[in-house]
CSV table of C-alpha atoms in Angstrom, one decimal:
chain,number,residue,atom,x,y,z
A,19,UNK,CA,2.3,6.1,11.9
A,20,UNK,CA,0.3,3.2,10.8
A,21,UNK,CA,-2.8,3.8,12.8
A,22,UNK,CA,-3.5,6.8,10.6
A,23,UNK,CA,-2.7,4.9,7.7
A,24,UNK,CA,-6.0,6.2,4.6
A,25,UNK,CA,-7.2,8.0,7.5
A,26,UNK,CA,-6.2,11.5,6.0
A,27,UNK,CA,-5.7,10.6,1.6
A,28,UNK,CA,-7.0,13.3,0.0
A,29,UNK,CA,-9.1,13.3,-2.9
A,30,UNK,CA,-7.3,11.5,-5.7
A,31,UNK,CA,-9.1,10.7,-8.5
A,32,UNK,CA,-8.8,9.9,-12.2
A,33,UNK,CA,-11.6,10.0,-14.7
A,34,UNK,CA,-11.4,8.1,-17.9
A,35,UNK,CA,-13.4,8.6,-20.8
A,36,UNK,CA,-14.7,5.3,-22.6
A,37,UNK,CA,-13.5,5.9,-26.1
A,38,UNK,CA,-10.0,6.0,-24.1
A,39,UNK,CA,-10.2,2.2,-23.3
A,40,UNK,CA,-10.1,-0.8,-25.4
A,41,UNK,CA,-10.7,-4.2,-24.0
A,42,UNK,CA,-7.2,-5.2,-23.8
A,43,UNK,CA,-6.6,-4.3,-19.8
A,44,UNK,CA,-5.7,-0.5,-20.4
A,45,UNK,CA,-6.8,2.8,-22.2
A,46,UNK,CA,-5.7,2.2,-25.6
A,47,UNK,CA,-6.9,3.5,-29.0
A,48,UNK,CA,-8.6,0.8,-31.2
A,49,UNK,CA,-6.4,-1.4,-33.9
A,50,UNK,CA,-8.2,0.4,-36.5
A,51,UNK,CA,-7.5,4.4,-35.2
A,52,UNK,CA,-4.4,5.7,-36.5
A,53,UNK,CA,-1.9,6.1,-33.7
A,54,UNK,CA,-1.3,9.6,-31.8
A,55,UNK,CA,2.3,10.9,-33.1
A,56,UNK,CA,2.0,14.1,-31.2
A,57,UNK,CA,-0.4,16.2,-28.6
A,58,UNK,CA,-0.3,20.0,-28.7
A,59,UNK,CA,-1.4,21.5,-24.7
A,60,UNK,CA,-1.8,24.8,-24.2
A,61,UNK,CA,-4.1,27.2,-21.7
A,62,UNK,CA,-7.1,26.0,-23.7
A,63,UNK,CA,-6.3,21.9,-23.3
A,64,UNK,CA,-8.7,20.7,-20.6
A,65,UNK,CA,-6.2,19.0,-18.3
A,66,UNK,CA,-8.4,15.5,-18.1
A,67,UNK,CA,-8.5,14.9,-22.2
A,68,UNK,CA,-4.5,15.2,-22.2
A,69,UNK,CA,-3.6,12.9,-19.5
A,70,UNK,CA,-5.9,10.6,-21.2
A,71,UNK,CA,-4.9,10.8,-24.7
A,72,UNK,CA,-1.2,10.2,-24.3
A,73,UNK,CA,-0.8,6.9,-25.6
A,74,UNK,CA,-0.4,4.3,-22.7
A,75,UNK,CA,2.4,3.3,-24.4
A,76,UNK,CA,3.8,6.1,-24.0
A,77,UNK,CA,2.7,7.4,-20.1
A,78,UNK,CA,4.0,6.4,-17.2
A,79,UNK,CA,1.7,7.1,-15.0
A,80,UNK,CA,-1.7,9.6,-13.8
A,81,UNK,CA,-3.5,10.7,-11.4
A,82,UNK,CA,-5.5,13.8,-9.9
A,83,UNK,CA,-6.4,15.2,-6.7
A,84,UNK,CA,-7.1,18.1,-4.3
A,85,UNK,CA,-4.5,19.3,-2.7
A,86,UNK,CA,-4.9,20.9,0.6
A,87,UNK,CA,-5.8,24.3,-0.9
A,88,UNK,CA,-8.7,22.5,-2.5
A,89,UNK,CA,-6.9,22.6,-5.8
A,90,UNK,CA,-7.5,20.5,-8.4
A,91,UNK,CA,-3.8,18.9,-9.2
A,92,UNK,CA,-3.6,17.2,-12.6
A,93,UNK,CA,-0.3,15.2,-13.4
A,94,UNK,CA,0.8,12.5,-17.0
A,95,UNK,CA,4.2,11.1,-16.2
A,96,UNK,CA,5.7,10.1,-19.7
A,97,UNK,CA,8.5,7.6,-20.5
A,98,UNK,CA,8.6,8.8,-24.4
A,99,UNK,CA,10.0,12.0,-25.8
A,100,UNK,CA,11.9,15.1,-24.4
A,101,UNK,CA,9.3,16.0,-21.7
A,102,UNK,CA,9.0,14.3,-18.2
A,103,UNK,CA,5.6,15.6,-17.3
A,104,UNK,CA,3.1,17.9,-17.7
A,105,UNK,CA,1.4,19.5,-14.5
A,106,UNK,CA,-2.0,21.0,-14.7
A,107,UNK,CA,-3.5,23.3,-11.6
A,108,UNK,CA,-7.6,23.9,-11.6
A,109,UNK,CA,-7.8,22.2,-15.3
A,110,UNK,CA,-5.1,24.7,-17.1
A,111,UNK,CA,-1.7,23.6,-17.8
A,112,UNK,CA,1.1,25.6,-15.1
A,113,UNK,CA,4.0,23.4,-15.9
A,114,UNK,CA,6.8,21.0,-17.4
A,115,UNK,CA,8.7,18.1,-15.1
A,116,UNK,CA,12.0,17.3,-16.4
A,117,UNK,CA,12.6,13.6,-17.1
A,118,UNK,CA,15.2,13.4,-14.4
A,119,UNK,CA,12.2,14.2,-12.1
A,120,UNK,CA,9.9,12.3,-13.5
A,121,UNK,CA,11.5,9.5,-12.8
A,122,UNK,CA,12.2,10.4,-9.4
A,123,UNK,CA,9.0,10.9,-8.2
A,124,UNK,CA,8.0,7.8,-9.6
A,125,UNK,CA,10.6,5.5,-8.0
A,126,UNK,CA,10.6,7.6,-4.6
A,127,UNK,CA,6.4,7.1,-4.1
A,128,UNK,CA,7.0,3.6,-5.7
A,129,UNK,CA,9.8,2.7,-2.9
A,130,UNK,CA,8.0,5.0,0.6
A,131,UNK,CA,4.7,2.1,-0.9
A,132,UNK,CA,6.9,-0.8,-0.4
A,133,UNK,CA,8.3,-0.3,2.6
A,134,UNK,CA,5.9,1.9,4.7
A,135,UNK,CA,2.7,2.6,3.4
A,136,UNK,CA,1.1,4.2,0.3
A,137,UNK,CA,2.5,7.5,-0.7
A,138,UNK,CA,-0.9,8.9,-1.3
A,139,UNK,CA,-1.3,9.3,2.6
A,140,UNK,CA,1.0,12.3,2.3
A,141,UNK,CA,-0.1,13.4,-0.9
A,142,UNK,CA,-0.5,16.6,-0.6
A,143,UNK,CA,2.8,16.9,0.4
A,144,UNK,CA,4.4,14.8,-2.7
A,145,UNK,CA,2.5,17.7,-5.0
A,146,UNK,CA,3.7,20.2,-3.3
A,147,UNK,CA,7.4,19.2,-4.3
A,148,UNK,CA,6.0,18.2,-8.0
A,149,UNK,CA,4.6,21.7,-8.3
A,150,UNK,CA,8.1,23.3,-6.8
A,151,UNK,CA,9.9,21.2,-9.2
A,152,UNK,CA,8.2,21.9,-12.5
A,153,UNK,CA,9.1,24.5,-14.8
A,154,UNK,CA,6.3,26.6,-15.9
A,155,UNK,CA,4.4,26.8,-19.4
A,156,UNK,CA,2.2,27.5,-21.0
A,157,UNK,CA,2.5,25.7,-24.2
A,158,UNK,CA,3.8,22.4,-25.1
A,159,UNK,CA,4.0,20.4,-27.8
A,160,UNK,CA,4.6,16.0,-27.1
A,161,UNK,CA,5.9,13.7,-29.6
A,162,UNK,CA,4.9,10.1,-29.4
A,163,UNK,CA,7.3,7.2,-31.3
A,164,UNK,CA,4.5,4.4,-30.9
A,165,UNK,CA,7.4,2.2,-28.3
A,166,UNK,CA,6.3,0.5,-25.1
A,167,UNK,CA,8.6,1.0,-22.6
A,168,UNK,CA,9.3,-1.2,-19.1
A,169,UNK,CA,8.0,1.4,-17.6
A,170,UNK,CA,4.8,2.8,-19.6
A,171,UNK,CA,1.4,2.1,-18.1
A,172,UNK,CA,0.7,-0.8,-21.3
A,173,UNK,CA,4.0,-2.6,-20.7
A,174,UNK,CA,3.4,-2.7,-17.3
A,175,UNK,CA,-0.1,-4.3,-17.6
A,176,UNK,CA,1.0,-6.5,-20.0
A,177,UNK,CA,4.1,-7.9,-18.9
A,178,UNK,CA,3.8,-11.8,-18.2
A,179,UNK,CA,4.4,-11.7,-15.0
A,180,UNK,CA,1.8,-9.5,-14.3
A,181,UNK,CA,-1.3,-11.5,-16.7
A,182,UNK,CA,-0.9,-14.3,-14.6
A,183,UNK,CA,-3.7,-12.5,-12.1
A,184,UNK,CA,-6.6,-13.5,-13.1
A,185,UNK,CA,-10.2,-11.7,-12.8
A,186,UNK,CA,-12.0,-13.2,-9.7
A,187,UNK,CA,-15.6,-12.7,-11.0
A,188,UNK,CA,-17.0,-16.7,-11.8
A,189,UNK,CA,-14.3,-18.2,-10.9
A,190,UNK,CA,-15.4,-20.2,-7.9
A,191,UNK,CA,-13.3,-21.7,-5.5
A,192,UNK,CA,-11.8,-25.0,-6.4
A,193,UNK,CA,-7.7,-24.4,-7.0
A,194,UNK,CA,-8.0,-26.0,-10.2
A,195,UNK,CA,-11.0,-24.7,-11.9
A,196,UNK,CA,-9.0,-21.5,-10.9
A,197,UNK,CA,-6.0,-22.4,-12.7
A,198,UNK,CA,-7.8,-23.1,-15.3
A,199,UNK,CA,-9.5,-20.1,-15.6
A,200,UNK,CA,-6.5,-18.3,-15.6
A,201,UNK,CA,-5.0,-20.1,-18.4
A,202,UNK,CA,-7.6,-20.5,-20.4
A,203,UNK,CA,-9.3,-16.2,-20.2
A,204,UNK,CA,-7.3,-14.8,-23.2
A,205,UNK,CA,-8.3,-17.6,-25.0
A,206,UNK,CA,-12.2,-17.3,-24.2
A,207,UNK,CA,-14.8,-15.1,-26.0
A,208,UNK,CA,-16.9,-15.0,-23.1
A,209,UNK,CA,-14.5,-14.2,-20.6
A,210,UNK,CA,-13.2,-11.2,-22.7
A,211,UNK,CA,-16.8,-10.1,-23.1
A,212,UNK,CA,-17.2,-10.8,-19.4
A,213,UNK,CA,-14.3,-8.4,-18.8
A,214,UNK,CA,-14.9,-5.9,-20.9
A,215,UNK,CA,-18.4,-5.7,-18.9
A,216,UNK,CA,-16.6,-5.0,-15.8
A,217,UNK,CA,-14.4,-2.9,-16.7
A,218,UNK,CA,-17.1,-0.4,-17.9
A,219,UNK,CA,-18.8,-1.0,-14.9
A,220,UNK,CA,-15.3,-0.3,-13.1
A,221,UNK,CA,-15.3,3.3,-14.9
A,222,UNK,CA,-18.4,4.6,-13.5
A,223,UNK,CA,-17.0,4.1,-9.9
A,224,UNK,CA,-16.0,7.8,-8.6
A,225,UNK,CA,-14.7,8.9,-5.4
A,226,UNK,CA,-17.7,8.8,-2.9
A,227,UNK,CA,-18.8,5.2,-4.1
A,228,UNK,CA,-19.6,2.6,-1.6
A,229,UNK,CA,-16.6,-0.1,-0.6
A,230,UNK,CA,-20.1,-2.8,-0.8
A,231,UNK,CA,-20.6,-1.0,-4.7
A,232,UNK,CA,-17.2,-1.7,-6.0
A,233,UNK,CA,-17.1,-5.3,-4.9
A,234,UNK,CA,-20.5,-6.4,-6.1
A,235,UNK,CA,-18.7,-5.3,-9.7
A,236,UNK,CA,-16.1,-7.4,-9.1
A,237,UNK,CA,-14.0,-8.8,-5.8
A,238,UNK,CA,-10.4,-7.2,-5.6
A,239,UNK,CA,-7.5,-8.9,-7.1
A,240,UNK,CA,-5.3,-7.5,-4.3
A,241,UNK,CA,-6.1,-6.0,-0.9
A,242,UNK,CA,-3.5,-4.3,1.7
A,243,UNK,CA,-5.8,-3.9,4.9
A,244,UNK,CA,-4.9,-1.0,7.1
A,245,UNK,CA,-6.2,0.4,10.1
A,246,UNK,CA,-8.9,3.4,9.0
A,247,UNK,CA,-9.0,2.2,5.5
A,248,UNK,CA,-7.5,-0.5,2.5
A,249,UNK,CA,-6.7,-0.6,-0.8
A,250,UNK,CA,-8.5,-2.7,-2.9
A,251,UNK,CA,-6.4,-3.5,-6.6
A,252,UNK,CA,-7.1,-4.6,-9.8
A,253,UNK,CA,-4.0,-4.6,-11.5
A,254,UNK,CA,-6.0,-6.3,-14.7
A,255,UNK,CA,-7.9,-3.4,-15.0
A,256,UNK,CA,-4.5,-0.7,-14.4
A,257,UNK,CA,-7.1,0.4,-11.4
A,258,UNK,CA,-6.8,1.0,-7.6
A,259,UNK,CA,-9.1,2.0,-5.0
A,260,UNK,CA,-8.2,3.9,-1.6
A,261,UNK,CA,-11.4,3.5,0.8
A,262,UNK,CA,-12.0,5.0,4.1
A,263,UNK,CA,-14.9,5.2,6.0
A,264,UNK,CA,-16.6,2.9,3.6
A,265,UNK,CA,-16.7,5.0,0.6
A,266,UNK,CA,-13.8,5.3,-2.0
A,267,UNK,CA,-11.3,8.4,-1.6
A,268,UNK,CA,-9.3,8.0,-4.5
A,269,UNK,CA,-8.3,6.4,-7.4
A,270,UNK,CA,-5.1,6.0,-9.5
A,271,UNK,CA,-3.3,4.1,-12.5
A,272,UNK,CA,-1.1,2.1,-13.1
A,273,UNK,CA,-1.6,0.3,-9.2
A,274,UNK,CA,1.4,1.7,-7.1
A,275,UNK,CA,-0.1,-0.5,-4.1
A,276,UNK,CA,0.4,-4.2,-6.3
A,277,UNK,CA,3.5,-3.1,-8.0
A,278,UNK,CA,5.4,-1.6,-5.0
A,279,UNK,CA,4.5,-5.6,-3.5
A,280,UNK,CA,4.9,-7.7,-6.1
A,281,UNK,CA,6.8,-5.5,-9.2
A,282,UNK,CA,8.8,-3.3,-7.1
A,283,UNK,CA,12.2,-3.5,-10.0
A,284,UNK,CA,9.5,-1.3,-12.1
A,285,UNK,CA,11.0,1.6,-9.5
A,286,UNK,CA,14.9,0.6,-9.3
A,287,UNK,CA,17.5,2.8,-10.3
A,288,UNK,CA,20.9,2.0,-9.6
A,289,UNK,CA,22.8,4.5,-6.6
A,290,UNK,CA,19.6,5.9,-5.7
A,291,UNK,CA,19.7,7.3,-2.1
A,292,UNK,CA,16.3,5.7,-1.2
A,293,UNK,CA,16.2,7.3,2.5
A,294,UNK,CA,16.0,10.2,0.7
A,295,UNK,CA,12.7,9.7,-0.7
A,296,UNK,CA,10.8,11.6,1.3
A,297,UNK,CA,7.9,14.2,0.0
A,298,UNK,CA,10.9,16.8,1.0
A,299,UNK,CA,13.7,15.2,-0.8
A,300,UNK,CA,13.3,13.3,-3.1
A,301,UNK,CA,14.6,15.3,-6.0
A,302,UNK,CA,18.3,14.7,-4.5
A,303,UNK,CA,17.8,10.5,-3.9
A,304,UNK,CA,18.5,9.7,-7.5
A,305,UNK,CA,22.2,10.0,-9.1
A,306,UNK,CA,21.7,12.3,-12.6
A,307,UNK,CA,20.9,9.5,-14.9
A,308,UNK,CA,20.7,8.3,-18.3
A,309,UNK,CA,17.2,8.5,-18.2
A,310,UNK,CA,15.9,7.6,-21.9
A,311,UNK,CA,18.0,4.5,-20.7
A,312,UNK,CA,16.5,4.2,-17.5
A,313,UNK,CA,13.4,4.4,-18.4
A,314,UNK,CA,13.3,2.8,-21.7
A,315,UNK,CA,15.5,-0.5,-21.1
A,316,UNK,CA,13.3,-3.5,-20.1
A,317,UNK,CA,14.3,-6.8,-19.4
A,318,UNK,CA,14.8,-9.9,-22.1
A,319,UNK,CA,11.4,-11.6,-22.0
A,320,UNK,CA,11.9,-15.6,-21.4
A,321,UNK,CA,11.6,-15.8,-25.3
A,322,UNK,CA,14.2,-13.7,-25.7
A,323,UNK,CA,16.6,-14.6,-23.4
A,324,UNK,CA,19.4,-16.6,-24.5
């Protein structure tokens, strides 16, 4: 199964629009705007503004691709208010996910990543049971509370564990002139003006872009090599790269490849029946949950820990 491995990924790609980003690692809105409360979507909301204006905070996770129709599939997982996920097909919203699946289809892709290889080989088969499970609508209306969540795209970027990876651009290659790079980045003017320069540079890359291109912005902070193609991570940025043949084939956020390796709890869910997630099954692997708790509890952080 391996050997084809990237071979086949369909088109997965995510476009952000600048004003979406601030320099702090992830698409947030400025201190000074006010904070979104809520987000009305209807036939008229272009599918690429609303999975970009819910509030990190507040998402879980995005994407978009072709399916094998040569649809465009639009999906914003959320970890905050009543709705699990809206679903857009060719730009117009088609449907609702409940939160139950939602978080399935989360922690299923997040566990087949860990132990085989990245759900987005079989992508168009994952949609294909997101599209069966949602409910359609035509109309929705989100409320936002403002609260990170361990499982939001900003608490996931900014969890300690996770800032200790450090941006490889002029860092050189002595050990300790890495370390201290590392610990001394958030601290240093330059290096945030350094990073913000990237990532804009990192948001004109778009599927068709060289594998040379992207790392002449910046070297990978993770890579998991693969025969026919890799995946090149920058869990900094809340970026990944699928490349094959040379060229990039898609792009998601938050990075299922370095979490599924290195963060995998952000997909745990006690009694889950994890053979069962499978692009087929995997609204039956998890047990009917809690899942404002499931989603929305997050571990003591080491100040807070008694």
């Amino acid at each position: 199964m391996r050997s084809t491995t990237l071979v086949l990924l369909p088109a997965l790609v995510l476009s952000f629009s600048y004003p979406a980003f601030a320099a702090n690692n992830v698409d947030q809105p400025s201190k000074t705007a006010s904070p979104i409360k809520s987000l009305a979507v209807d036939q008229k909301s272009d599918a690429r503004y609303v999975i970009t204006t819910v509030p990190p905070e507040s998402a879980m996770e995005r994407f978009e691709m072709k399916d094998a129709q040569g649809r465009n599939i639009a999906y914003v997982a959320m970890t905050d208010g009543d709705v699990g996920g809206l679903v857009f097909v060719d730009n117009k919203l088609t449907g609702t996910v409940s939160k139950q699946d939602a978080l399935a289809f989360y922690s299923c892709r997040g566990y087949t990543s860990a132990i085989k290889y990245h759900w987005a080989k079989d992508a168009t088969a994952w949609v294909e049971g997101l599209l069966a499970a949602s409910q359609p609508s035509s109309a929705v209306n989100l409320q936002f509370s403002g609260k990170s969540t361990w499982r939001s795209i900003v608490e996931v970027v900014n969890n300690p564990s996770l800032s200790q990876i450090g941006s490889l651009v002029d860092i050189g290659t002595n050990p300790f002139g890495i370390l201290r790079k590392l610990n001394n980045a958030r601290e240093s003017m330059a290096e945030r003006e350094l990073f913000e320069k990237t990532r804009l540079r990192l948001l004109d890359v778009t599927t068709g872009t060289s594998e040379d291109r992207v790392a002449e912005i910046i070297k990978p902070e993770d890579v998991s090599f693969a025969v026919g193609g890799l995946v090149m991570a920058y869990p900094r940025f809340s970026v990944e790269y699928f490349i094959a043949d040379g060229s990039v084939k898609a792009i998601q956020q938050p990075s299922f490849h370095f979490l599924s390796h290195k963060q995998a709890a952000l997909f745990y869910v006690p009694n889950t029946k994890w053979e069962m997630c499978t692009p087929e099954n995997w609204r039956n692997a998890l047990p009917v949950v809690n899942t404002a708790t499931a989603i929305n509890t997050a571990p003591a952080k080491p100040s807070e820990a008694k």
